[in-house]
JSON list of C-alpha atoms in Angstrom, two decimals:
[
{"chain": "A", "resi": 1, "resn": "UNK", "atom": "CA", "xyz": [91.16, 269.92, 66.84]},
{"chain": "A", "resi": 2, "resn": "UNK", "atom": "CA", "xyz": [88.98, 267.92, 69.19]},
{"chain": "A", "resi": 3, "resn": "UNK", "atom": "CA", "xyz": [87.81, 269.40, 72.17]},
{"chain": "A", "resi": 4, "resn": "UNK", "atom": "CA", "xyz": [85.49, 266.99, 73.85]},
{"chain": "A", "resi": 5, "resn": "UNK", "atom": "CA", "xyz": [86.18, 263.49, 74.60]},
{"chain": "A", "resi": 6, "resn": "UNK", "atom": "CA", "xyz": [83.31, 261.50, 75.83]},
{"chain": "A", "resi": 7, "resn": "UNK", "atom": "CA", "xyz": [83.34, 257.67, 77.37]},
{"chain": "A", "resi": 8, "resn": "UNK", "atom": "CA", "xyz": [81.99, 255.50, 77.56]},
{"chain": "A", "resi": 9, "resn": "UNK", "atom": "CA", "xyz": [82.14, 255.46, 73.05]},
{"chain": "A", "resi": 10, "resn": "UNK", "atom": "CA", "xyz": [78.96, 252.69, 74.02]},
{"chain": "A", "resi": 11, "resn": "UNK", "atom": "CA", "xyz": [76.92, 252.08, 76.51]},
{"chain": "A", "resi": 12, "resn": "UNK", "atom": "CA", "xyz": [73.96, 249.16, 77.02]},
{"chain": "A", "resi": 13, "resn": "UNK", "atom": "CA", "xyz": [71.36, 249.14, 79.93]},
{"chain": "A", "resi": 14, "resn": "UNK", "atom": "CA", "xyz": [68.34, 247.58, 80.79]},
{"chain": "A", "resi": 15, "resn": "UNK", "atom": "CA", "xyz": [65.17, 250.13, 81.16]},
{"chain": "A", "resi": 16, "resn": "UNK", "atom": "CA", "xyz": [64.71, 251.79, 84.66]},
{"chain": "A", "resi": 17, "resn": "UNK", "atom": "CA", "xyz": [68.84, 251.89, 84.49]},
{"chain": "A", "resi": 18, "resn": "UNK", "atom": "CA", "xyz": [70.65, 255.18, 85.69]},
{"chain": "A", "resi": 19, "resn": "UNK", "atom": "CA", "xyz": [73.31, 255.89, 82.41]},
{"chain": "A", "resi": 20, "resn": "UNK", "atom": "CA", "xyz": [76.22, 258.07, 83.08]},
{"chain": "A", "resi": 21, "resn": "UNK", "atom": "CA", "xyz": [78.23, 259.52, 80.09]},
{"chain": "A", "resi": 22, "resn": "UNK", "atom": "CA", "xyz": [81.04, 261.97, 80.63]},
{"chain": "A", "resi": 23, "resn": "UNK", "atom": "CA", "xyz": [82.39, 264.33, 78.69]},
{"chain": "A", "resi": 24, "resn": "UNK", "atom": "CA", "xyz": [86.43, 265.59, 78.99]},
{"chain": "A", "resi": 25, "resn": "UNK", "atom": "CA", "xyz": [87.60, 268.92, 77.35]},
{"chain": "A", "resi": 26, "resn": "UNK", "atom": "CA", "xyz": [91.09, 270.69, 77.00]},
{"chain": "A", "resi": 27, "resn": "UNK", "atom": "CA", "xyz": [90.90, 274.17, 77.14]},
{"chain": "A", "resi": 28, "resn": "UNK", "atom": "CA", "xyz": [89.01, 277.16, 79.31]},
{"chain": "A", "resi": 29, "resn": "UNK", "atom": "CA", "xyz": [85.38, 276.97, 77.98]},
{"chain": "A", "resi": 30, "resn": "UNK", "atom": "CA", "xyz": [82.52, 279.57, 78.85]},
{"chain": "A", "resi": 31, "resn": "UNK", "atom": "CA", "xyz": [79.22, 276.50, 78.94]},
{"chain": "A", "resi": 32, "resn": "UNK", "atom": "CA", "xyz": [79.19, 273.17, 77.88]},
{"chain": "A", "resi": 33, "resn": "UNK", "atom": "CA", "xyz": [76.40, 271.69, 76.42]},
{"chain": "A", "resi": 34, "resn": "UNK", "atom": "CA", "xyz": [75.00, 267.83, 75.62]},
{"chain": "A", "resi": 35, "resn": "UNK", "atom": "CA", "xyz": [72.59, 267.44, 72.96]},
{"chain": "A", "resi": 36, "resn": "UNK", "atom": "CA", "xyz": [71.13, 264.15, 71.49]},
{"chain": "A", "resi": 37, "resn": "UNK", "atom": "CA", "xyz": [71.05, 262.47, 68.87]},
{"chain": "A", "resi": 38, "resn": "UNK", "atom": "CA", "xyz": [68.38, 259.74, 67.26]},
{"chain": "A", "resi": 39, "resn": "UNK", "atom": "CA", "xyz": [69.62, 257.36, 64.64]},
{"chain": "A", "resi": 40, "resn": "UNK", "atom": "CA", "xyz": [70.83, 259.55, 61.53]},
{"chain": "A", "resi": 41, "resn": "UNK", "atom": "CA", "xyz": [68.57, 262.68, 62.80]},
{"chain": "A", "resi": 42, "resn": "UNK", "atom": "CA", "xyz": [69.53, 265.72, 63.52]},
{"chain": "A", "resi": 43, "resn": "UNK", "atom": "CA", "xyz": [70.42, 267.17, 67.13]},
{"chain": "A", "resi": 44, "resn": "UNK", "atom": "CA", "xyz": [68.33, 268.00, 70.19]},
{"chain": "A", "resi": 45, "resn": "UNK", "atom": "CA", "xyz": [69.40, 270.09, 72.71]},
{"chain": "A", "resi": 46, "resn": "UNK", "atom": "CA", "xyz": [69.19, 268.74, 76.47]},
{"chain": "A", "resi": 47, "resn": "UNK", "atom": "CA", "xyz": [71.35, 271.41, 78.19]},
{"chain": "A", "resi": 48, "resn": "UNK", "atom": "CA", "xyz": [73.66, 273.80, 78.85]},
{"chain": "A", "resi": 49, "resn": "UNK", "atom": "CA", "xyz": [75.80, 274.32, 82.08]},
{"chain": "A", "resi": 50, "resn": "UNK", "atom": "CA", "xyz": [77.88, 277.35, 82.69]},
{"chain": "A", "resi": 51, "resn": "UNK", "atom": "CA", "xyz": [81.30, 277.61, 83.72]},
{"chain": "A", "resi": 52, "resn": "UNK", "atom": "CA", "xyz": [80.11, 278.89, 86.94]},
{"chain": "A", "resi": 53, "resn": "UNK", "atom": "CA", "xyz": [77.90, 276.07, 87.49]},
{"chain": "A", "resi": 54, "resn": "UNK", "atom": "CA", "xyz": [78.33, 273.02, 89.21]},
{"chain": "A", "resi": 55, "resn": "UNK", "atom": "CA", "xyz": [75.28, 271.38, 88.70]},
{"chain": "A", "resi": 56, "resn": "UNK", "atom": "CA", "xyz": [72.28, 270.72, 86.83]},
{"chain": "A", "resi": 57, "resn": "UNK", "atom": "CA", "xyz": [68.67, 269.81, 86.79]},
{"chain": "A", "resi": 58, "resn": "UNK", "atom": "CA", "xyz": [66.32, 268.82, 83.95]},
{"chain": "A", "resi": 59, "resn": "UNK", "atom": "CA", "xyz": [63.64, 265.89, 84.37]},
{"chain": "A", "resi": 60, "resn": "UNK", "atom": "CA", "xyz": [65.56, 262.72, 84.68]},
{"chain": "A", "resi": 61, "resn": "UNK", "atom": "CA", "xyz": [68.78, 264.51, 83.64]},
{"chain": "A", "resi": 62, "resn": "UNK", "atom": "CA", "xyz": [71.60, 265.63, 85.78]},
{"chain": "A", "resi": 63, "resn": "UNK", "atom": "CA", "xyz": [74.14, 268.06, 84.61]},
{"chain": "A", "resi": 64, "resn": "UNK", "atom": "CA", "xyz": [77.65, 268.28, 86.60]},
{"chain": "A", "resi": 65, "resn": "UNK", "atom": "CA", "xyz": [81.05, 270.20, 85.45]},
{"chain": "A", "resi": 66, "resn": "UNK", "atom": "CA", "xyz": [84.46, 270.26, 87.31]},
{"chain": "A", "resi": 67, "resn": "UNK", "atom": "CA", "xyz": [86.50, 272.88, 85.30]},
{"chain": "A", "resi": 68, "resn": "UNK", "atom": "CA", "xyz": [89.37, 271.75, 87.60]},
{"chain": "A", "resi": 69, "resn": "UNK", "atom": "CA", "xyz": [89.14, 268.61, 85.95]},
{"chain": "A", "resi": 70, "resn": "UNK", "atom": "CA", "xyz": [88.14, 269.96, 82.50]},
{"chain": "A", "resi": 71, "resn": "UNK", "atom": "CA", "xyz": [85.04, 267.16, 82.62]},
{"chain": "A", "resi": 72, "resn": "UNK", "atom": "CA", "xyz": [81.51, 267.17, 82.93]},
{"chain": "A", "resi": 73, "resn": "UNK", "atom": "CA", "xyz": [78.71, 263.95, 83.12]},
{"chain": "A", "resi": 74, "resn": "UNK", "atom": "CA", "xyz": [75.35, 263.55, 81.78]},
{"chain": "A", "resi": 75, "resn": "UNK", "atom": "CA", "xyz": [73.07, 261.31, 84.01]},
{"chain": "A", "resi": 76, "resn": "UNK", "atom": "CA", "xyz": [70.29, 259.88, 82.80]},
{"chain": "A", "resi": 77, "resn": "UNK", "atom": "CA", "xyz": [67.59, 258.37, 85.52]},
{"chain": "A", "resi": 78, "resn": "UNK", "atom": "CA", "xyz": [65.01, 255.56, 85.10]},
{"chain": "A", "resi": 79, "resn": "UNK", "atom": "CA", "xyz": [66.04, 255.21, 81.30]},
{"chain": "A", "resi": 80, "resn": "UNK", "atom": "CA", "xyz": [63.41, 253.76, 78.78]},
{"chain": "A", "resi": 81, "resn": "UNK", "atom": "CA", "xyz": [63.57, 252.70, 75.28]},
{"chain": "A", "resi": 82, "resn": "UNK", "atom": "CA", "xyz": [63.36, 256.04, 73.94]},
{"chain": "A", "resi": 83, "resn": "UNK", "atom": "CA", "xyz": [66.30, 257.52, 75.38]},
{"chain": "A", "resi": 84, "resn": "UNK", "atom": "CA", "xyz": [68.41, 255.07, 72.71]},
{"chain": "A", "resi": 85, "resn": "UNK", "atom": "CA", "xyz": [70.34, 257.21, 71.12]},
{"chain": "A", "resi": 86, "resn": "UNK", "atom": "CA", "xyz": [73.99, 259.18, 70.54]},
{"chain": "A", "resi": 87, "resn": "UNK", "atom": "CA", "xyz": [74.56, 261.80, 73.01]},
{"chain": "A", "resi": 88, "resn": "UNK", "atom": "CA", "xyz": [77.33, 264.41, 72.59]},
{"chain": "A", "resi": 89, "resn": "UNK", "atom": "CA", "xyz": [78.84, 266.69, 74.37]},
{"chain": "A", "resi": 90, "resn": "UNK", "atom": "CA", "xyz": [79.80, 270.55, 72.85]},
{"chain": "A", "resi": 91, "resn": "UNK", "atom": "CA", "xyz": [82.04, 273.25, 73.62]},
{"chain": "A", "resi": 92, "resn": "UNK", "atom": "CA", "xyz": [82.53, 276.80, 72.31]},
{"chain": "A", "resi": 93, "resn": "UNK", "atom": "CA", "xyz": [86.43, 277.13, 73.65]},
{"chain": "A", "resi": 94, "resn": "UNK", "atom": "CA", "xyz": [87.04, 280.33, 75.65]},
{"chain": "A", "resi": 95, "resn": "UNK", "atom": "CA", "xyz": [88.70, 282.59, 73.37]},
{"chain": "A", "resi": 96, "resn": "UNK", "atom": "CA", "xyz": [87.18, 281.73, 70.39]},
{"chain": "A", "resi": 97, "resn": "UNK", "atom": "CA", "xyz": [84.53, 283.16, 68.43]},
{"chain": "A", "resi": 98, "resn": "UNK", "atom": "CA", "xyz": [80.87, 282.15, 70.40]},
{"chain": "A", "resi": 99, "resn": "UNK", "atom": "CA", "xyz": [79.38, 280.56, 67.56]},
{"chain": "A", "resi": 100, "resn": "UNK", "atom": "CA", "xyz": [81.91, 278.21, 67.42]},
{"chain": "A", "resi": 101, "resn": "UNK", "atom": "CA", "xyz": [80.36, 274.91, 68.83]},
{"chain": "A", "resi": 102, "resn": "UNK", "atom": "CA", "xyz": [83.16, 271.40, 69.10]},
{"chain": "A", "resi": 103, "resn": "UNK", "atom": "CA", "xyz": [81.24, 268.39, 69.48]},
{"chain": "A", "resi": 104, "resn": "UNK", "atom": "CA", "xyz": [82.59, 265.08, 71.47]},
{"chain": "A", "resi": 105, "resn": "UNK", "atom": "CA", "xyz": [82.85, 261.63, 69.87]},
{"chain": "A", "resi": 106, "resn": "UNK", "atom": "CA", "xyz": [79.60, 260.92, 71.21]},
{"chain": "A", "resi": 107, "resn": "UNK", "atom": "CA", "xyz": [78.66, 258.06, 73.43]},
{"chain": "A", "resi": 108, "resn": "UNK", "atom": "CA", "xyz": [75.84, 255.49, 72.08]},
{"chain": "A", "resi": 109, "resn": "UNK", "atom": "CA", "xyz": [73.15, 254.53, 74.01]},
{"chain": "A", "resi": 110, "resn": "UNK", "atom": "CA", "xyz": [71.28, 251.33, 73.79]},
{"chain": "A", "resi": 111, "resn": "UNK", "atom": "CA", "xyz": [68.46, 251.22, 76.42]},
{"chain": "A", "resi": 112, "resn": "UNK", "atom": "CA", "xyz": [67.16, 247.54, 76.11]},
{"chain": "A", "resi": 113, "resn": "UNK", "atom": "CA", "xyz": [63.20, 247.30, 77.50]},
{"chain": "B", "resi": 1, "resn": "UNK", "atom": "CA", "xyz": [56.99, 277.03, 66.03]},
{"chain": "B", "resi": 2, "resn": "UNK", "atom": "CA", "xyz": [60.26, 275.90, 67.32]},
{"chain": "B", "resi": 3, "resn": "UNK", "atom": "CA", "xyz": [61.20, 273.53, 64.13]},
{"chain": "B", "resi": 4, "resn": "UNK", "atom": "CA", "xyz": [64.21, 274.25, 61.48]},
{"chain": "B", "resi": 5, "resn": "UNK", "atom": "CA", "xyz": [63.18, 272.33, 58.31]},
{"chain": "B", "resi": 6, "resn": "UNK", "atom": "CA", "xyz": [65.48, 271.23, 55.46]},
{"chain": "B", "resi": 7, "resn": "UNK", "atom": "CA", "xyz": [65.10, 269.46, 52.04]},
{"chain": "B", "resi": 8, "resn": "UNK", "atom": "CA", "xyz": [65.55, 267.53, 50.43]},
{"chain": "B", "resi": 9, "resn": "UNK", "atom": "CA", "xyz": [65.70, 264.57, 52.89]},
{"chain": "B", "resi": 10, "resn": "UNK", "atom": "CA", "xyz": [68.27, 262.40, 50.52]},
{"chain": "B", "resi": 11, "resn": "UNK", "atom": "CA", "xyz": [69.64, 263.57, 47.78]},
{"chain": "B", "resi": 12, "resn": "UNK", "atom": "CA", "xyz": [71.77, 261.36, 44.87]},
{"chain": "B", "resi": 13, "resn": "UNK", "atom": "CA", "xyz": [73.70, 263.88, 42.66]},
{"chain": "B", "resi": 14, "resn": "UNK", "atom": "CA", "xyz": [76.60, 263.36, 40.08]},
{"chain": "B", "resi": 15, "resn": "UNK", "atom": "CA", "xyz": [80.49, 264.82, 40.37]},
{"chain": "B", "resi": 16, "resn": "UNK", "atom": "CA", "xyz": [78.93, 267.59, 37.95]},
{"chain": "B", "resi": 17, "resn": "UNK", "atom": "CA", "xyz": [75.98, 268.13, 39.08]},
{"chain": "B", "resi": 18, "resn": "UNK", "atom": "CA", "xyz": [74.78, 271.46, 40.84]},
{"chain": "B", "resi": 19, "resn": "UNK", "atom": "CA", "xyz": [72.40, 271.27, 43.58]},
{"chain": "B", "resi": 20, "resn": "UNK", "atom": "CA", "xyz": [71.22, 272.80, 46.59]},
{"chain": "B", "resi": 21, "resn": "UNK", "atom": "CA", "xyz": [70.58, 272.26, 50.09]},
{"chain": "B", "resi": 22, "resn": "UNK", "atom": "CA", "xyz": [67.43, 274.42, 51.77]},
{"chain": "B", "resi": 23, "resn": "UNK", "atom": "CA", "xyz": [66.98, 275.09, 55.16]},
{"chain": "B", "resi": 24, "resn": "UNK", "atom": "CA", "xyz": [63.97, 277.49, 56.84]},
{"chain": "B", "resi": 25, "resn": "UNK", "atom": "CA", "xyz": [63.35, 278.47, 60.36]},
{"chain": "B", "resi": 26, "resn": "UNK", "atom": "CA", "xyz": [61.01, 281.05, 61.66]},
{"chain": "B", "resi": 27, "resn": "UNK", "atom": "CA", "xyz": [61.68, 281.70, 65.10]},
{"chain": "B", "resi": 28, "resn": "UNK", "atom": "CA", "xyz": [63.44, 284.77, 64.20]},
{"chain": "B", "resi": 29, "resn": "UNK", "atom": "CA", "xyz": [66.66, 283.28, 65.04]},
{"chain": "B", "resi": 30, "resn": "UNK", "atom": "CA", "xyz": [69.60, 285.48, 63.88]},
{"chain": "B", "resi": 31, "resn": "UNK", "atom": "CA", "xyz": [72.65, 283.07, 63.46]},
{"chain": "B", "resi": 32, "resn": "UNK", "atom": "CA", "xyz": [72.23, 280.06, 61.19]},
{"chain": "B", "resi": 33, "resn": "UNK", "atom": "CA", "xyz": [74.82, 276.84, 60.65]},
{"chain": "B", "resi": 34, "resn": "UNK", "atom": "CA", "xyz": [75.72, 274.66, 58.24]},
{"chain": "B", "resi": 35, "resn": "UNK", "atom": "CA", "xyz": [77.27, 271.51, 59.45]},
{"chain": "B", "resi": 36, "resn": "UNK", "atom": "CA", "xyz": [78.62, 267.79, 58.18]},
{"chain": "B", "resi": 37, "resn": "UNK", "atom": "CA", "xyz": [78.36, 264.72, 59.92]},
{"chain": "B", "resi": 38, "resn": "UNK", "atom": "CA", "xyz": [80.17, 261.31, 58.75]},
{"chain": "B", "resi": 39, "resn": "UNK", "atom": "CA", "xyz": [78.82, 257.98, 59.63]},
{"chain": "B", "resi": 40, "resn": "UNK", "atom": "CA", "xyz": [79.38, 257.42, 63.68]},
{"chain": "B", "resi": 41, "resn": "UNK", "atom": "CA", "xyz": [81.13, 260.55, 63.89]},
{"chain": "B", "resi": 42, "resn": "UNK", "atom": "CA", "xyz": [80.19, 264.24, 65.52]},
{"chain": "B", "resi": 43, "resn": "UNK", "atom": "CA", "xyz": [78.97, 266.55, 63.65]},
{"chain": "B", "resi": 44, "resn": "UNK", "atom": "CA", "xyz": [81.71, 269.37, 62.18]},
{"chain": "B", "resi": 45, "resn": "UNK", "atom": "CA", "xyz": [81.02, 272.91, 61.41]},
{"chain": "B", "resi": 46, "resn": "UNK", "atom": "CA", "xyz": [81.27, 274.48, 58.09]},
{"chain": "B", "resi": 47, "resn": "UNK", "atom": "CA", "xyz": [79.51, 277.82, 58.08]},
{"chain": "B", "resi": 48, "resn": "UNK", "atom": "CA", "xyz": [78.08, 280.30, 60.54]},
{"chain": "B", "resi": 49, "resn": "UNK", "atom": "CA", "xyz": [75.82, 283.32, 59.66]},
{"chain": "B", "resi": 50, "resn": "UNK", "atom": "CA", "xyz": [75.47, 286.01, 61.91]},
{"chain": "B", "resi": 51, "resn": "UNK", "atom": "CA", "xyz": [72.50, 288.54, 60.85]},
{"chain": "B", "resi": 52, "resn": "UNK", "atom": "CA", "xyz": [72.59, 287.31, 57.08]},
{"chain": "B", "resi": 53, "resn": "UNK", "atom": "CA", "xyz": [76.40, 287.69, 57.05]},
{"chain": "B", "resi": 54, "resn": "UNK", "atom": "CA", "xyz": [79.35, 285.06, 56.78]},
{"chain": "B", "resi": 55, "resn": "UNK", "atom": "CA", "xyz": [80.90, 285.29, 59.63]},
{"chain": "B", "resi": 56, "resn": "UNK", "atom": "CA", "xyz": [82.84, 282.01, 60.02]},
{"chain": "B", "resi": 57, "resn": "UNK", "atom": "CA", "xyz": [83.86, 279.58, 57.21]},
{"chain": "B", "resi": 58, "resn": "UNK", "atom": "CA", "xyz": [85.69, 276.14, 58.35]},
{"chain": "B", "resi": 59, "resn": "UNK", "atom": "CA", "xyz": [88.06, 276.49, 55.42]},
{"chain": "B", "resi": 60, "resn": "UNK", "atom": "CA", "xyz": [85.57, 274.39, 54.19]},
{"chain": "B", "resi": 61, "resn": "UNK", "atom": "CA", "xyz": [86.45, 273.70, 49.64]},
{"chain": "B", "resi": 62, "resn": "UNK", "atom": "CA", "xyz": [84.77, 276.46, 47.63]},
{"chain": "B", "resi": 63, "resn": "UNK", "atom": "CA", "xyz": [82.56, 273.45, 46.11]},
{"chain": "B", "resi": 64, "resn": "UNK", "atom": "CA", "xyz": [80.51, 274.40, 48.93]},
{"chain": "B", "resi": 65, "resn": "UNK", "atom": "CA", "xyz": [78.97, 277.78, 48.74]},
{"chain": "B", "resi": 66, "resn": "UNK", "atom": "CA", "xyz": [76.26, 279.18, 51.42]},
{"chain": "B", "resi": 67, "resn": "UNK", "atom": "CA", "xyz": [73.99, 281.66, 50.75]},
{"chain": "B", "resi": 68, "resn": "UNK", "atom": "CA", "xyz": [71.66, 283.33, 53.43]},
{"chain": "B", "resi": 69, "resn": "UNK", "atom": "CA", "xyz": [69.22, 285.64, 51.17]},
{"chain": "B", "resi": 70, "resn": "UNK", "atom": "CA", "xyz": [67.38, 285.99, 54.36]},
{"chain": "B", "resi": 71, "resn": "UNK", "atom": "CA", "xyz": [66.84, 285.80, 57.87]},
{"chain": "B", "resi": 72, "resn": "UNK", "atom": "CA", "xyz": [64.74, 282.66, 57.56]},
{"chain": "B", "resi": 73, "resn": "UNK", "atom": "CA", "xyz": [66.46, 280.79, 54.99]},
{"chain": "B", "resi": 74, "resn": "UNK", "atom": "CA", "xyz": [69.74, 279.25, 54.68]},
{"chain": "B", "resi": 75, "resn": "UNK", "atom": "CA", "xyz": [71.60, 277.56, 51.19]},
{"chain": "B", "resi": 76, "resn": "UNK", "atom": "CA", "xyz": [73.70, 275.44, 50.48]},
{"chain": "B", "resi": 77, "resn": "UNK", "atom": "CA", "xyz": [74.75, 275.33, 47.06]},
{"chain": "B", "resi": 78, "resn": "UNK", "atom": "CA", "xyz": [76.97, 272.26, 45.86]},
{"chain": "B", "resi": 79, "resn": "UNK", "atom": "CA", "xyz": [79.02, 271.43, 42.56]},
{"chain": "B", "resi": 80, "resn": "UNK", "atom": "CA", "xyz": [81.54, 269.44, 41.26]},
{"chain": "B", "resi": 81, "resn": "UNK", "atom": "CA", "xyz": [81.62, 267.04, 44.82]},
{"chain": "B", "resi": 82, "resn": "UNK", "atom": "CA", "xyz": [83.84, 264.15, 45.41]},
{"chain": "B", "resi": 83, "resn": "UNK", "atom": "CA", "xyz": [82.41, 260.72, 46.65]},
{"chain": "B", "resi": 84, "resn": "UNK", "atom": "CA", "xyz": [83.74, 261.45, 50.13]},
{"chain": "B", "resi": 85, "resn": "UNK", "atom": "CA", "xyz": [81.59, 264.46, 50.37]},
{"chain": "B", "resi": 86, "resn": "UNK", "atom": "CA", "xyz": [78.64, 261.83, 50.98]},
{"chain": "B", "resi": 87, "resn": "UNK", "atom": "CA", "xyz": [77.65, 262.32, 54.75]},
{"chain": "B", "resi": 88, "resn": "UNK", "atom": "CA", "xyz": [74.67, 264.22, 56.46]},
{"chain": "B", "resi": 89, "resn": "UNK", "atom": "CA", "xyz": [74.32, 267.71, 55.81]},
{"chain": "B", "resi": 90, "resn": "UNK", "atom": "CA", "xyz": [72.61, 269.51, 59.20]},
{"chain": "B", "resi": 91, "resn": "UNK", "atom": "CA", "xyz": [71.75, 273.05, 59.44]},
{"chain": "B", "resi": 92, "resn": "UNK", "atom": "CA", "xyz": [71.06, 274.50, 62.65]},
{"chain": "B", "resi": 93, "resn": "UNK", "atom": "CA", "xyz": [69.80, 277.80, 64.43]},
{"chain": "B", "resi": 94, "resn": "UNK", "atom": "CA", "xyz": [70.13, 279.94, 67.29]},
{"chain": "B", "resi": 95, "resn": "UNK", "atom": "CA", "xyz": [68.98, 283.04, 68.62]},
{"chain": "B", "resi": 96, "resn": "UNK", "atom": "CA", "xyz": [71.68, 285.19, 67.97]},
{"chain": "B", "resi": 97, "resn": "UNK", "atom": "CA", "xyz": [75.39, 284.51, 67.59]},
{"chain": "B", "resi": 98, "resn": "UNK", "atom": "CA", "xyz": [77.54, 283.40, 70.87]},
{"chain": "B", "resi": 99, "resn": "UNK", "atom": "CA", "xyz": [78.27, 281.02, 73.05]},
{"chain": "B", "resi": 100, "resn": "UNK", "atom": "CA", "xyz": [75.62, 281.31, 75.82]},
{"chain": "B", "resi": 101, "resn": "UNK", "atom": "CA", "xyz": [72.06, 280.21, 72.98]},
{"chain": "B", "resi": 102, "resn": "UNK", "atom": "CA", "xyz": [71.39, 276.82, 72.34]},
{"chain": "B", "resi": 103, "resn": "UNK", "atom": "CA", "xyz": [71.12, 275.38, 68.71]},
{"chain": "B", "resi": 104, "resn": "UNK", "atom": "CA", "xyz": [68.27, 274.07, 67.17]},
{"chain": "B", "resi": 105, "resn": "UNK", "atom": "CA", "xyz": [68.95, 271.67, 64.20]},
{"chain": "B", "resi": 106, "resn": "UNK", "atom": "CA", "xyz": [66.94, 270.64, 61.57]},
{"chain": "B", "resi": 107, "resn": "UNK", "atom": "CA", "xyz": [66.44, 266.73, 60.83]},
{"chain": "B", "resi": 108, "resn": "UNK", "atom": "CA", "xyz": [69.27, 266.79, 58.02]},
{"chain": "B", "resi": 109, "resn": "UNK", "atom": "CA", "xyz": [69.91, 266.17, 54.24]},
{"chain": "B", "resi": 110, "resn": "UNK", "atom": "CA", "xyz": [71.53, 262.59, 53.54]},
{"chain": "B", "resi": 111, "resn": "UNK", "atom": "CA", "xyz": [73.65, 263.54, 50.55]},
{"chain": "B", "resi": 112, "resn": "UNK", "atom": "CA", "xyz": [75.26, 260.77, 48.22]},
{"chain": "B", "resi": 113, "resn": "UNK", "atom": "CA", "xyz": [77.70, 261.49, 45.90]},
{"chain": "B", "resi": 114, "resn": "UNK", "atom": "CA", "xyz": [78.02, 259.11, 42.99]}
]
């Protein structure tokens, strides 16, 4: 069944544009993580926030998760070009076996220069 | 070296043909995935391996059948597909089974079923 929801499904910015995607989730989860995506490529990684986290740091990314809310965001700063692409969000539900990743929709980025 | 590698990169095959999938990595990862992704869609598991062993399988149709003959490499062997079987084929790796190790995919196998 689906566990992460993600809006917006699309998103188009210009370049040097903050993007904010958020993720929603129904059940307990241990981390959530958002990974990338490049046009019919496999996944990166970008990062993984634990339930005990609020918030989190990598280069122009910012991490945040409200498990009262069951949702977390992805912000992107200063976009450029390259950062077109589908980002998704993944869960392993609490209660379930660890390896057991549930990816979001997705929300497509189109960063215009 | 941080890269998981598959091939082929496309692959046309027949209703009964038999192929394979391949994937390598050699970061001494110890849990390996296979997973399908549809056109504009997430991508959904089908197999873990934990330490060479099946440890989770999607209830995924047994014309799909992984092999792990070692910790490095991962199969995927495929016969007697339907057309809707056509999507990208990803295979990913971690450094051991759980929820806490990120995955590291490889680039894919775009798989058409005629």
């Amino acid at each position: 069944s689906q566990q992460g929801e993600e809006d917006p499904q699309a998103l188009s910015i210009q370049e040097g544009e903050n993007a904010t995607m958020n993720c929603s989730y129904k059940t307990s989860i241990n981390n959530l993580q958002w990974y990338r995506q490049n046009s019919g490529r496999g996944l990166v990684h970008l990062i993984l926030i634990r339930s005990n986290e609020r918030e989190k740091h990598s280069g122009r990314l910012r991490v945040t998760l409200d498990t009262s809310k069951k949702s977390s965001s992805l912000l992107i700063t200063a976009s450029r070009a390259a950062d077109t692409a589908s980002y998704f969000c993944a869960t392993p539900p609490a209660g379930t076996s660890g390896s057991r990743l549930t990816f979001g929709e997705g929300t497509q980025l189109t960063v215009n220069p | 070296d941080t890269e998981v590698t598959q091939t082929p990169k496309h692959l046309v095959m027949g209703m009964t043909n038999k192929k394979s999938l391949k994937c390598e990595q050699h970061m001494g990862h110890r849990a390996m995935y296979w997973y399908k992704q549809k056109a504009k869609k997430p991508p959904e598991l089908m197999f873990v391996y934990s330490y060479e062993k099946l440890s989770i399988n999607e209830s995924v149709p047994s014309r799909f059948s992984p092999e792990c003959p070692n910790s490095s490499l991962l199969n995927l062997h495929l016969h007697a597909l339907q057309p809707e079987d056509s999507a990208l084929y990803l295979c990913a790796s971690s450094h051991a089974p759980g929820t806490h190790y990120e995955q590291y995919f490889g680039p894919g196998t775009r798989l058409t079923v005629t």
